[in-house]
Short mmCIF file of C-alpha atoms and ligand atoms in Angstrom, two decimals:
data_model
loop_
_atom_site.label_atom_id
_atom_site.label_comp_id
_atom_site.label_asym_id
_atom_site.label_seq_id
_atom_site.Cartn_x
_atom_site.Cartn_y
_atom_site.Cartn_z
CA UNK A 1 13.08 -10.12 18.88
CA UNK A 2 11.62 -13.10 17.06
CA UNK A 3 7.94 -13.64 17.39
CA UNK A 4 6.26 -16.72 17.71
CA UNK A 5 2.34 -16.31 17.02
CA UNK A 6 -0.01 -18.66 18.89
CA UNK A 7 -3.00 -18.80 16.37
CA UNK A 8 -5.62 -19.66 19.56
CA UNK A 9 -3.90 -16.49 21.33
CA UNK A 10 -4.90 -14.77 17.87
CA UNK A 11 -8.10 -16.00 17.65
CA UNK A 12 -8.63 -15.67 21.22
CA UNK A 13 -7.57 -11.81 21.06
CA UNK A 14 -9.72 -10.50 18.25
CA UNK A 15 -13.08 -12.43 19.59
CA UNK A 16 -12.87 -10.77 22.59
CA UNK A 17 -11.44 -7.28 21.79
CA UNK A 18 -8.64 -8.02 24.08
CA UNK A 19 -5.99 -6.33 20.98
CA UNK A 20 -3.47 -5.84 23.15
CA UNK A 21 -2.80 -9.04 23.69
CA UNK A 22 -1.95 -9.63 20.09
CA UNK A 23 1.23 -10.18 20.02
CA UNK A 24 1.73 -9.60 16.27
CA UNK A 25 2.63 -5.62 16.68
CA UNK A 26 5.58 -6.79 19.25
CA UNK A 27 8.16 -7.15 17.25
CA UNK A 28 8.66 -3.56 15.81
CA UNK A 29 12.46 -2.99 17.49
CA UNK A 30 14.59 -5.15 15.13
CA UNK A 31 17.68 -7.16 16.17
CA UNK A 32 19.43 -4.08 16.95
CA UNK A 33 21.73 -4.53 14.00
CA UNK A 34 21.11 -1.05 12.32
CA UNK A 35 24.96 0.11 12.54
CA UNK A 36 26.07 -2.98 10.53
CA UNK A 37 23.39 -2.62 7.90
CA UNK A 38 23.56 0.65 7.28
CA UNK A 39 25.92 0.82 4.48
CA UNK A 40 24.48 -1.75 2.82
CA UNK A 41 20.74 0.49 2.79
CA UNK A 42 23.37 3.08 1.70
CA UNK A 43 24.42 1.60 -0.95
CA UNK A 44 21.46 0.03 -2.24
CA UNK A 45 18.82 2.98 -2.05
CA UNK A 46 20.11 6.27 -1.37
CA UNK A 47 20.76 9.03 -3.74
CA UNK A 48 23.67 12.30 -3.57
CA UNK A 49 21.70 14.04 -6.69
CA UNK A 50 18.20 14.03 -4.79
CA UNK A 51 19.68 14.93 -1.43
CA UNK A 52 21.66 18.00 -3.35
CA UNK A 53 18.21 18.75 -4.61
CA UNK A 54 16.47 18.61 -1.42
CA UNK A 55 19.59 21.47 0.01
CA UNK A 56 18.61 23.72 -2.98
CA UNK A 57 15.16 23.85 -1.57
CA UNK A 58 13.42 20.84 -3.47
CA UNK A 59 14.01 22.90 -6.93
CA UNK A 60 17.21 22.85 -9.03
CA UNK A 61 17.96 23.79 -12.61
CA UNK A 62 20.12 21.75 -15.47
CA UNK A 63 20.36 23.87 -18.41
CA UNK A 64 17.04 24.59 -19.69
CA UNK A 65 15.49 21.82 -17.31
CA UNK A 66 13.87 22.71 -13.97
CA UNK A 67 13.83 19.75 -11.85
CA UNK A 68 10.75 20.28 -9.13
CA UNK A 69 10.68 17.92 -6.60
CA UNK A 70 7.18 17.09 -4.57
CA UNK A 71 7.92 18.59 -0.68
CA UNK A 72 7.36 14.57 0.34
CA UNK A 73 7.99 11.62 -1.47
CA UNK A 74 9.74 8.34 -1.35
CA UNK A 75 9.98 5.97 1.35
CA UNK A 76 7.98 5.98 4.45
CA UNK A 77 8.11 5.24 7.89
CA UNK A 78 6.77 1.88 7.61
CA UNK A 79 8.68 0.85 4.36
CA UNK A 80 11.88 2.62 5.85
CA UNK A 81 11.31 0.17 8.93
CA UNK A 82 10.31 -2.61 6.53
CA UNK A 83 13.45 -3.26 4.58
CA UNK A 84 15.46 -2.34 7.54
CA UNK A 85 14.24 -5.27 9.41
CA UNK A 86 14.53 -7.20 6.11
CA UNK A 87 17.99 -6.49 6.06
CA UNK A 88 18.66 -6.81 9.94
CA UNK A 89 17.23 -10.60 9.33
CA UNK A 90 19.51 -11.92 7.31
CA UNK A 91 22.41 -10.70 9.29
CA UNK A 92 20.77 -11.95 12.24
CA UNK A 93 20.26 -15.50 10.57
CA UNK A 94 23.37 -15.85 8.22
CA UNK A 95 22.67 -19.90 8.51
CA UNK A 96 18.94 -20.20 8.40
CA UNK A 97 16.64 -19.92 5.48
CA UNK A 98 14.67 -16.57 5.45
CA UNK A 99 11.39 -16.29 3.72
CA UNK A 100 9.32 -13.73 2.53
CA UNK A 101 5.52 -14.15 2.78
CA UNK A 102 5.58 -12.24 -0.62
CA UNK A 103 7.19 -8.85 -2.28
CA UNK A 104 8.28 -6.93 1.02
CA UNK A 105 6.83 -3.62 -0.47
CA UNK A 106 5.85 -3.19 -3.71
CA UNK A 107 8.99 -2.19 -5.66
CA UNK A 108 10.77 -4.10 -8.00
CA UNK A 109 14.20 -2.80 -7.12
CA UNK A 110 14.01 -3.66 -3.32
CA UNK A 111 12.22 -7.15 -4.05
CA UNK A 112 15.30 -7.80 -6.51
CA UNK A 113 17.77 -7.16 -4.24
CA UNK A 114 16.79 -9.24 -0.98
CA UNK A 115 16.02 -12.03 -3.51
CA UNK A 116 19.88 -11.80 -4.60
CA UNK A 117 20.92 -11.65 -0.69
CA UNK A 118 19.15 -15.06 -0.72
CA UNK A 119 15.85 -14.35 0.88
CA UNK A 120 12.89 -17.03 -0.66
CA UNK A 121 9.62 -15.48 -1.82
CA UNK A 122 6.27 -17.67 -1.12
CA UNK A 123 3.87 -15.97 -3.39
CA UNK A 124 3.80 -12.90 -5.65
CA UNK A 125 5.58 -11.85 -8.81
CA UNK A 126 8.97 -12.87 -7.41
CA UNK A 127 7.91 -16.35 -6.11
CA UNK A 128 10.72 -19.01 -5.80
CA UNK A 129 9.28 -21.21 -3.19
CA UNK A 130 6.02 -22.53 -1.55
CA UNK A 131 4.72 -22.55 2.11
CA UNK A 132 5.67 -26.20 1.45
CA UNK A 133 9.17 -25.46 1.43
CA UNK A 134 9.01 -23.70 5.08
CA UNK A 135 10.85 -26.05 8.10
CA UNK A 136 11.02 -25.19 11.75
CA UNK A 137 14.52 -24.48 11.29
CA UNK A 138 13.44 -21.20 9.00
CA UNK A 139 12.61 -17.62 9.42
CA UNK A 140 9.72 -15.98 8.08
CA UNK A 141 9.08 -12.35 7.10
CA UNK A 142 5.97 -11.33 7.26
CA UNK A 143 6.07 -7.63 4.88
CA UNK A 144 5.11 -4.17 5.94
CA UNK A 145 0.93 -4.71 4.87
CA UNK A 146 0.69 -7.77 6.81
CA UNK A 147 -0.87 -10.93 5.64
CA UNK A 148 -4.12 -12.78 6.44
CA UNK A 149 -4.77 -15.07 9.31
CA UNK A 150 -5.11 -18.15 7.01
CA UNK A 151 -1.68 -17.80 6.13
CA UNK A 152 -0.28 -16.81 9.83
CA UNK A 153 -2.39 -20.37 11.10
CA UNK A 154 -0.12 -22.08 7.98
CA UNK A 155 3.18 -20.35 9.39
CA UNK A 156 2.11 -20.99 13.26
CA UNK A 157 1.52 -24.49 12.18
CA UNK A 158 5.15 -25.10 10.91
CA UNK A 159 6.38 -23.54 14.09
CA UNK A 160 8.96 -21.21 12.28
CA UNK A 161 10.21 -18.46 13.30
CA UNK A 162 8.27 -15.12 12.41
CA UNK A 163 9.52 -11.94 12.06
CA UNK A 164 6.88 -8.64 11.80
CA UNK A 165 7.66 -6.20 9.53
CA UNK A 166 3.84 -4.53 9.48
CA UNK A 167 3.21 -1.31 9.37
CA UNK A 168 1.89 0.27 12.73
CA UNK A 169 -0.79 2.05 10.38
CA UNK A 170 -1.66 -0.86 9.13
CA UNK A 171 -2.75 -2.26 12.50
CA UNK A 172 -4.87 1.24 13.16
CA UNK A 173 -6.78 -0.26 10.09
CA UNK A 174 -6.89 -3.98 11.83
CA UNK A 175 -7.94 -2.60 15.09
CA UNK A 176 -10.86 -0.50 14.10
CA UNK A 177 -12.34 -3.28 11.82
CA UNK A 178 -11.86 -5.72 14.60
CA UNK A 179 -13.90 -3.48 16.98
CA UNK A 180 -17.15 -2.59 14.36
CA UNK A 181 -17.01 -6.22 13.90
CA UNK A 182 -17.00 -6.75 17.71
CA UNK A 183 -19.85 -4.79 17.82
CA UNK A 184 -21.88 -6.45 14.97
CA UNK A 185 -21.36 -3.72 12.35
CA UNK A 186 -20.58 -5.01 8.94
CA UNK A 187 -17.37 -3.04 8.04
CA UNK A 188 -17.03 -1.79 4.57
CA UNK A 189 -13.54 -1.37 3.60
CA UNK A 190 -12.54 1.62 0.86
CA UNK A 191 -9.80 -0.77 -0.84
CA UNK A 192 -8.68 -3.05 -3.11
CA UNK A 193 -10.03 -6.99 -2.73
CA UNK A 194 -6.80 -8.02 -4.37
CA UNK A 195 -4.13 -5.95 -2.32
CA UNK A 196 -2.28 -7.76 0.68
CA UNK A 197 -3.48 -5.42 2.88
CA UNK A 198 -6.85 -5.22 2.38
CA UNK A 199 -6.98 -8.93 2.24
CA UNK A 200 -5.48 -8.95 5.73
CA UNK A 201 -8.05 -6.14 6.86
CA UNK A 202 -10.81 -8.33 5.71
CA UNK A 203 -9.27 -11.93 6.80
CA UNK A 204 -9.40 -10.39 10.49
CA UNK A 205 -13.12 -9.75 10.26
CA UNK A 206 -13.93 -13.52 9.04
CA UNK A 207 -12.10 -14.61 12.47
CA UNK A 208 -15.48 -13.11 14.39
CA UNK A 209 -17.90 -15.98 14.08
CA UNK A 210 -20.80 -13.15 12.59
CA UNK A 211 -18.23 -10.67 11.25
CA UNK A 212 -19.50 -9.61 7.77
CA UNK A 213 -17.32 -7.11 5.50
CA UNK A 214 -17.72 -6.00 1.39
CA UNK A 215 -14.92 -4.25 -0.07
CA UNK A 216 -15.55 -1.09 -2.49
CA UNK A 217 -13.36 -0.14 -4.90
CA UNK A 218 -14.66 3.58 -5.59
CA UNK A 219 -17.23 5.92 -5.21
CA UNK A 220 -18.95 4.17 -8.26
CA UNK A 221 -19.51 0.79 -6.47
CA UNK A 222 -20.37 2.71 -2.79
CA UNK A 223 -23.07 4.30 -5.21
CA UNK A 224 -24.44 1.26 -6.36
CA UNK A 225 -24.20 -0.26 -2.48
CA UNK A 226 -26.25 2.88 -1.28
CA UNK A 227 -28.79 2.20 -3.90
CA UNK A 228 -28.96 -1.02 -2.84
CA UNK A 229 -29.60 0.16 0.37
CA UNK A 230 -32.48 2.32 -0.27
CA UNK A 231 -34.34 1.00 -3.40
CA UNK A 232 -33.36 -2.99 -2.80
CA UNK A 233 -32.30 -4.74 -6.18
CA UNK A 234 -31.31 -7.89 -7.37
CA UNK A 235 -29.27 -10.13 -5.51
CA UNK A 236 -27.25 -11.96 -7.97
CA UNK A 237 -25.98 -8.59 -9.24
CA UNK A 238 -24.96 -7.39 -6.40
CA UNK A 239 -23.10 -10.89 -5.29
CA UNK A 240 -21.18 -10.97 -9.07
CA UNK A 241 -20.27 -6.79 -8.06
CA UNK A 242 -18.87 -8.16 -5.25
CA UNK A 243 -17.68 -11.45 -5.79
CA UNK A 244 -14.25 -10.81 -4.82
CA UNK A 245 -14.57 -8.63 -1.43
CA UNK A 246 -17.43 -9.51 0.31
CA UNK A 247 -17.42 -12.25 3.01
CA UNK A 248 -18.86 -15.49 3.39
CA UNK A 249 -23.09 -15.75 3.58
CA UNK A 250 -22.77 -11.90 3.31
CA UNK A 251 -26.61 -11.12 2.59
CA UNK A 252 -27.09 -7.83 1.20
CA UNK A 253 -30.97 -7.15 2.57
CA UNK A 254 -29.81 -7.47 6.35
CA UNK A 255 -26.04 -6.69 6.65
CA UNK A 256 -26.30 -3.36 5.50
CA UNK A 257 -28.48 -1.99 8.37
CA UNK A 258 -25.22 -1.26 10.20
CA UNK A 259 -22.14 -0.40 8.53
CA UNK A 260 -18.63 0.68 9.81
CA UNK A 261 -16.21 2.37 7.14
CA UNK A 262 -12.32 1.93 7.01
CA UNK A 263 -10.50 2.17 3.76
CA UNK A 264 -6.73 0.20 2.92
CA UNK A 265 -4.17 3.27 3.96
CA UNK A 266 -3.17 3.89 0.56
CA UNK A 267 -6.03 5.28 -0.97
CA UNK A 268 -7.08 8.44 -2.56
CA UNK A 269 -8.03 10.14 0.93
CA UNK A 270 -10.66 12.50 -1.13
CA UNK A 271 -12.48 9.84 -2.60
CA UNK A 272 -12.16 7.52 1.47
CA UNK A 273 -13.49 10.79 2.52
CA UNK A 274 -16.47 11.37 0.17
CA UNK A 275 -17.39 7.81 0.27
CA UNK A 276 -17.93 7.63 4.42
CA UNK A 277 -20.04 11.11 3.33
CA UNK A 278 -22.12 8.45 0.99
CA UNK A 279 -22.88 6.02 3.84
CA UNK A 280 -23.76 8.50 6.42
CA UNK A 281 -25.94 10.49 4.12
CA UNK A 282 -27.99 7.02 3.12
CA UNK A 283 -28.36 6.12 6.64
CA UNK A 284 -29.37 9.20 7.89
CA UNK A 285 -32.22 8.74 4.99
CA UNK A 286 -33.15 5.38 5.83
CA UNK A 287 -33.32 5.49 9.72
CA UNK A 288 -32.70 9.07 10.51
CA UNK A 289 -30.39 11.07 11.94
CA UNK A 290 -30.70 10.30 15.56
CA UNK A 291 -30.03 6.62 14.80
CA UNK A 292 -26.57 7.61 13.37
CA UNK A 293 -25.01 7.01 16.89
CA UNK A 294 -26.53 2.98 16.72
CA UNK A 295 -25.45 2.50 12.85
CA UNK A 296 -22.56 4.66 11.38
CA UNK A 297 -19.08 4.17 11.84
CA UNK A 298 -16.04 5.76 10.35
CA UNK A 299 -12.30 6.21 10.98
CA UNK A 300 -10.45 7.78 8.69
CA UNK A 301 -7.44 5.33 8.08
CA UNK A 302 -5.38 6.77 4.90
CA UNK A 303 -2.18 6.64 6.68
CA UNK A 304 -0.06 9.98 6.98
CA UNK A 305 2.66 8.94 4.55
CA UNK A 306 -0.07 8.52 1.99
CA UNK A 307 -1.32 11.64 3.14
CA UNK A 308 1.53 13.65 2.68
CA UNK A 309 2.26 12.68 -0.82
CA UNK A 310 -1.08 13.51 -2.17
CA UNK A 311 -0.55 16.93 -0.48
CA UNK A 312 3.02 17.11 -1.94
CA UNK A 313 1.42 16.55 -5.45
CA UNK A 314 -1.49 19.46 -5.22
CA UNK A 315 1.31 22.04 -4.10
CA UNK A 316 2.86 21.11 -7.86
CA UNK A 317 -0.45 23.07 -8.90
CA UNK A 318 1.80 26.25 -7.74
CA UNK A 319 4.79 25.26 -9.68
CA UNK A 320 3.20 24.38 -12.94
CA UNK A 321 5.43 22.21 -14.27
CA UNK A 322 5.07 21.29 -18.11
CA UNK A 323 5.03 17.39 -17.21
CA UNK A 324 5.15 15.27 -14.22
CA UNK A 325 6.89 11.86 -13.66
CA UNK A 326 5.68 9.57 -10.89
CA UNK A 327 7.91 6.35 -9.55
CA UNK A 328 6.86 3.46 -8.20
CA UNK A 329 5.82 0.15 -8.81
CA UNK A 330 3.37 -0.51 -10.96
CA UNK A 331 1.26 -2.64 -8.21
CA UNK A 332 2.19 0.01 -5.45
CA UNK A 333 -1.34 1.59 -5.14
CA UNK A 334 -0.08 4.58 -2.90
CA UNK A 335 2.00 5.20 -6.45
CA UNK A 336 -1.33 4.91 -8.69
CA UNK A 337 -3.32 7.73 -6.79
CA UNK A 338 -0.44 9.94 -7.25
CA UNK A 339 -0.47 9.63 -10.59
CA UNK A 340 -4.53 9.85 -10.07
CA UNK A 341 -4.16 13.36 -8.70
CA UNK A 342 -0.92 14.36 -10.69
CA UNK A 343 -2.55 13.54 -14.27
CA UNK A 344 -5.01 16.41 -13.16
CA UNK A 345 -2.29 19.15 -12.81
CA UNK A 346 -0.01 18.14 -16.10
CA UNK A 347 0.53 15.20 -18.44
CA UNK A 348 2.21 12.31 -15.75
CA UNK A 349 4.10 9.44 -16.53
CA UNK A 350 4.05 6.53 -14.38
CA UNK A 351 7.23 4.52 -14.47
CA UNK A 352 8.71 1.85 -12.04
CA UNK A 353 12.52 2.23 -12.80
CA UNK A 354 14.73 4.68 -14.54
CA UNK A 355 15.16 2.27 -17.83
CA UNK A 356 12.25 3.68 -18.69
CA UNK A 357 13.17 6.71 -19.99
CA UNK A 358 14.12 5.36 -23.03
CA UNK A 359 15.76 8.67 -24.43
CA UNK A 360 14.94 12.17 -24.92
CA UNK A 361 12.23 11.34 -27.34
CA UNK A 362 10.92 8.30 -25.74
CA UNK A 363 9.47 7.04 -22.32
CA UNK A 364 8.22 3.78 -21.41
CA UNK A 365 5.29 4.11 -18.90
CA UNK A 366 2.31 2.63 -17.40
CA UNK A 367 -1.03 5.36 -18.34
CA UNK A 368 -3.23 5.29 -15.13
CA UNK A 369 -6.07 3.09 -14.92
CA UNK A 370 -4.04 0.58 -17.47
CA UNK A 371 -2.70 -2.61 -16.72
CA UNK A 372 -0.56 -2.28 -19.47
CA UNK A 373 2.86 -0.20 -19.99
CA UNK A 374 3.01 2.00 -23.61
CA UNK A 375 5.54 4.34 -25.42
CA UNK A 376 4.87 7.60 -25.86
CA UNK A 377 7.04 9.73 -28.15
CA UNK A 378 7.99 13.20 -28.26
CA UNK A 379 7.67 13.28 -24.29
CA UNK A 380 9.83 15.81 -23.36
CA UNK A 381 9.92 19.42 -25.46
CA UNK A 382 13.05 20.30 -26.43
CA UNK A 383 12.81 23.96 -25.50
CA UNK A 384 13.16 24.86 -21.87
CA UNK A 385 11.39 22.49 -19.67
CA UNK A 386 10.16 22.21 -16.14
CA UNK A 387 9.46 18.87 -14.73
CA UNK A 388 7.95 17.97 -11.52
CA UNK A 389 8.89 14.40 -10.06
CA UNK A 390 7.82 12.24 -6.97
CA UNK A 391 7.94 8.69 -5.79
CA UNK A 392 5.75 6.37 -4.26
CA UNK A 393 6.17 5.38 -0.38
CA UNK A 394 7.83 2.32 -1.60
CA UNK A 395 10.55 3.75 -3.67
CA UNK A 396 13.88 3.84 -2.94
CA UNK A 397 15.68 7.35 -3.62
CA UNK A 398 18.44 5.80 -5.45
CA UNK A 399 15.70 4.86 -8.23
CA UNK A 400 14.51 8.16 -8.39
CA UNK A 401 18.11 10.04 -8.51
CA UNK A 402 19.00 7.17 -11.76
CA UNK A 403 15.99 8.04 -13.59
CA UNK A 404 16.92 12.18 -12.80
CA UNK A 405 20.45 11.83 -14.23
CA UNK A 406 18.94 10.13 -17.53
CA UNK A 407 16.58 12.89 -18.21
CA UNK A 408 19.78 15.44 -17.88
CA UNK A 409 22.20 13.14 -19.89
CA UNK A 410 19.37 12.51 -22.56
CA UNK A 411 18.99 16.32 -22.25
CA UNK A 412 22.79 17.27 -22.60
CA UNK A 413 23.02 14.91 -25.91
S1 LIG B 501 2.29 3.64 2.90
FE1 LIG B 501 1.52 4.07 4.97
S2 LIG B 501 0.64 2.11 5.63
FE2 LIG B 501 1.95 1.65 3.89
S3 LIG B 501 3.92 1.14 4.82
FE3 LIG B 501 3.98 3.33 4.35
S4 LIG B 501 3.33 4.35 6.25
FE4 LIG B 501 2.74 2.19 6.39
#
């Protein structure tokens, strides 16, 4: 059950296509320890008010509140198989070290508690040790979005013990950017330069010794990129655009004569969606449509979780709640483009842990688009009330049952 990565066999793998030798997506079965862990996940993350909820058909009322939960929400598959194996480790390994590569998932309640069961961080918010600090002797987690080769050579190198946690639709990402850049197609990726994921997406394209990628944020920089494409421009603006996500001797007048789209699987699907529509439309201008086979790629590689949730959200349309609270971490960008699409149905608040409702007047919360968290009063009418609530893929139910039962006990005073 515990992988050790070759970096050559890596290396070796994505030059020549040959993915199935990768041995990184091995390790998905655990250590078979899921009976004696299982009250622990209990404990920590689940949640008797949401489950009665979900019995009552997803819709339950307090008094003059109406509590609407979104049909999906919550962990996923891959976070649910995430902290399992994060949990199964350190019961496998009671003696050794265990590291994280950084936060597991991006939720402050789950990051808290493996870092009280004793598990290191190398990097991140919850950092507590360096790559420095790693020993043969240790185990090393590598978290559900995966991490970049660089780092994996660094880990192979101190001949450690690594344990996988990625998500398998995380690796549909890594495989179809390895192929476009197998086939000399510069591979745009819909995502965010800074997110762990989308810096392993891009880290895999640098192995190929011509593999070219640029990352776009949003339909605003894909415009500017397809202008680019057609009119030309200047250079040194497009570099400082892109000075984050683009990769190394990335020249903008000859790597964008064949492009292959994949976007980070947490993304606003709509907007992946429109901007592959962008890059087809500005190559079928530029070299026609019959030359679409020889320079267009696309795979659509929002993952299903993600999916679901931003469907779960436009079904609150029907409902009409008055407000709409959205959980997650702040830094979980599956959690953001919830509150992207919710803030378009009904005021939404955007909070990472029940604390923040402050009281019946008051809510802490994080406004999207902002970096920074805010008070708003007067939040919650105190007439009869319908609220609509979900949680990001990396949220544990427990933290959304808390943050329930302090909107009714704020309500009942
Ligand atoms: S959000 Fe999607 S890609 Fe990320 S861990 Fe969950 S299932 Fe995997």
């Amino acid at each position: 059950m515990v992988m050790i990565i070759d970096v050559e066999m890596i290396k070796a793998s994505l030059m020549t296509n040959n993915l199935d030798s990768l041995n990184i997506k091995m390790n998905r079965k655990g250590f078979g320890l899921k009976d004696q862990i299982k009250d622990e996940l209990k404990f920590h993350y689940h949640s008797p008010i949401i489950e009665e909820i979900k019995l009552d058909g997803y819709t339950k009322t307090f008094g003059n509140l109406t509590i609407h939960l979104a049909r999906e929400f919550g962990f996923c598959y891959g976070v649910d198989r995430a902290v399992e194996l994060a949990y199964e480790t350190k019961k496998r390994f009671p003696d050794k070290r265990i590291f994280l590569t950084t936060e597991i998932i991006h939720n402050p309640l789950v990051n808290f508690n493996l870092q009280k069961m004793g598990v290191y961080f190398l990097s991140g918010p919850y950092q507590n040790a360096s790559l420095e600090d790693v020993t043969p002797k240790d185990v090393v987690i590598v978290p559900a979005f995966g991490t970049t080769i660089s780092l994996l050579e660094q880990l192979v190198a101190k001949k450690c013990e690594l344990v996988d946690t990625i998500c398998a639709s995380v690796i549909v990402v890594w495989k179809r950017v390895e192929k476009y850049a197998h086939e000399n197609f510069t591979v745009v990726v819909h995502g965010k330069y800074f997110h762990e994921e989308t810096q392993a997406t891009t880290s895999r394209v640098s192995v190929f010794p011509n593999g070219k990628y640029l990352v776009v944020f949003n339909e605003e920089e894909a415009q500017f990129v397809c202008d680019y494409m057609m009119q030309g421009g200047s250079k040194e603006e497009f570099y400082k655009k892109f000075s984050n996500g683009i990769s190394h001797n990335f020249n903008p007048d000859t790597d964008l004569q064949k492009i292959g789209l994949a976007n980070q699987t947490t993304m606003l699907s709509s907007e992946s969606l429109h901007i592959a529509h962008m890059f087809r439309e500005v190559i079928t201008k530029k070299y026609g449509e019959e030359s679409l086979k020889d320079r267009f790629r696309s795979f659509d590689t929002i993952c299903n979780a993600t999916q679901e949730r931003q469907d779960a959200i436009i079904e609150f349309k029907t409902k009409k709640p008055d407000l709409i609270v959205v959980i997650g971490g702040y830094n979980s960008s599956n959690t953001n483009h919830l509150c992207e699409i919710a803030s378009q149905i009904a005021p939404t608040y955007h909070i990472d842990r029940a604390e923040c409702i402050l009281s019946q007047n008051e809510i802490r919360h994080k406004p999207f688009g902002k970096k920074e968290e805010m008070i708003t009063k007067n939040w919650m009418k105190s007439e009869s009330l319908s609220i609509g609530i979900t949680a990001g893929a990396s949220t544990p139910n427990q933290v959304m049952g808390q943050t329930l039962e302090r909107i009714i006990s704020f309500r009942n005073e």
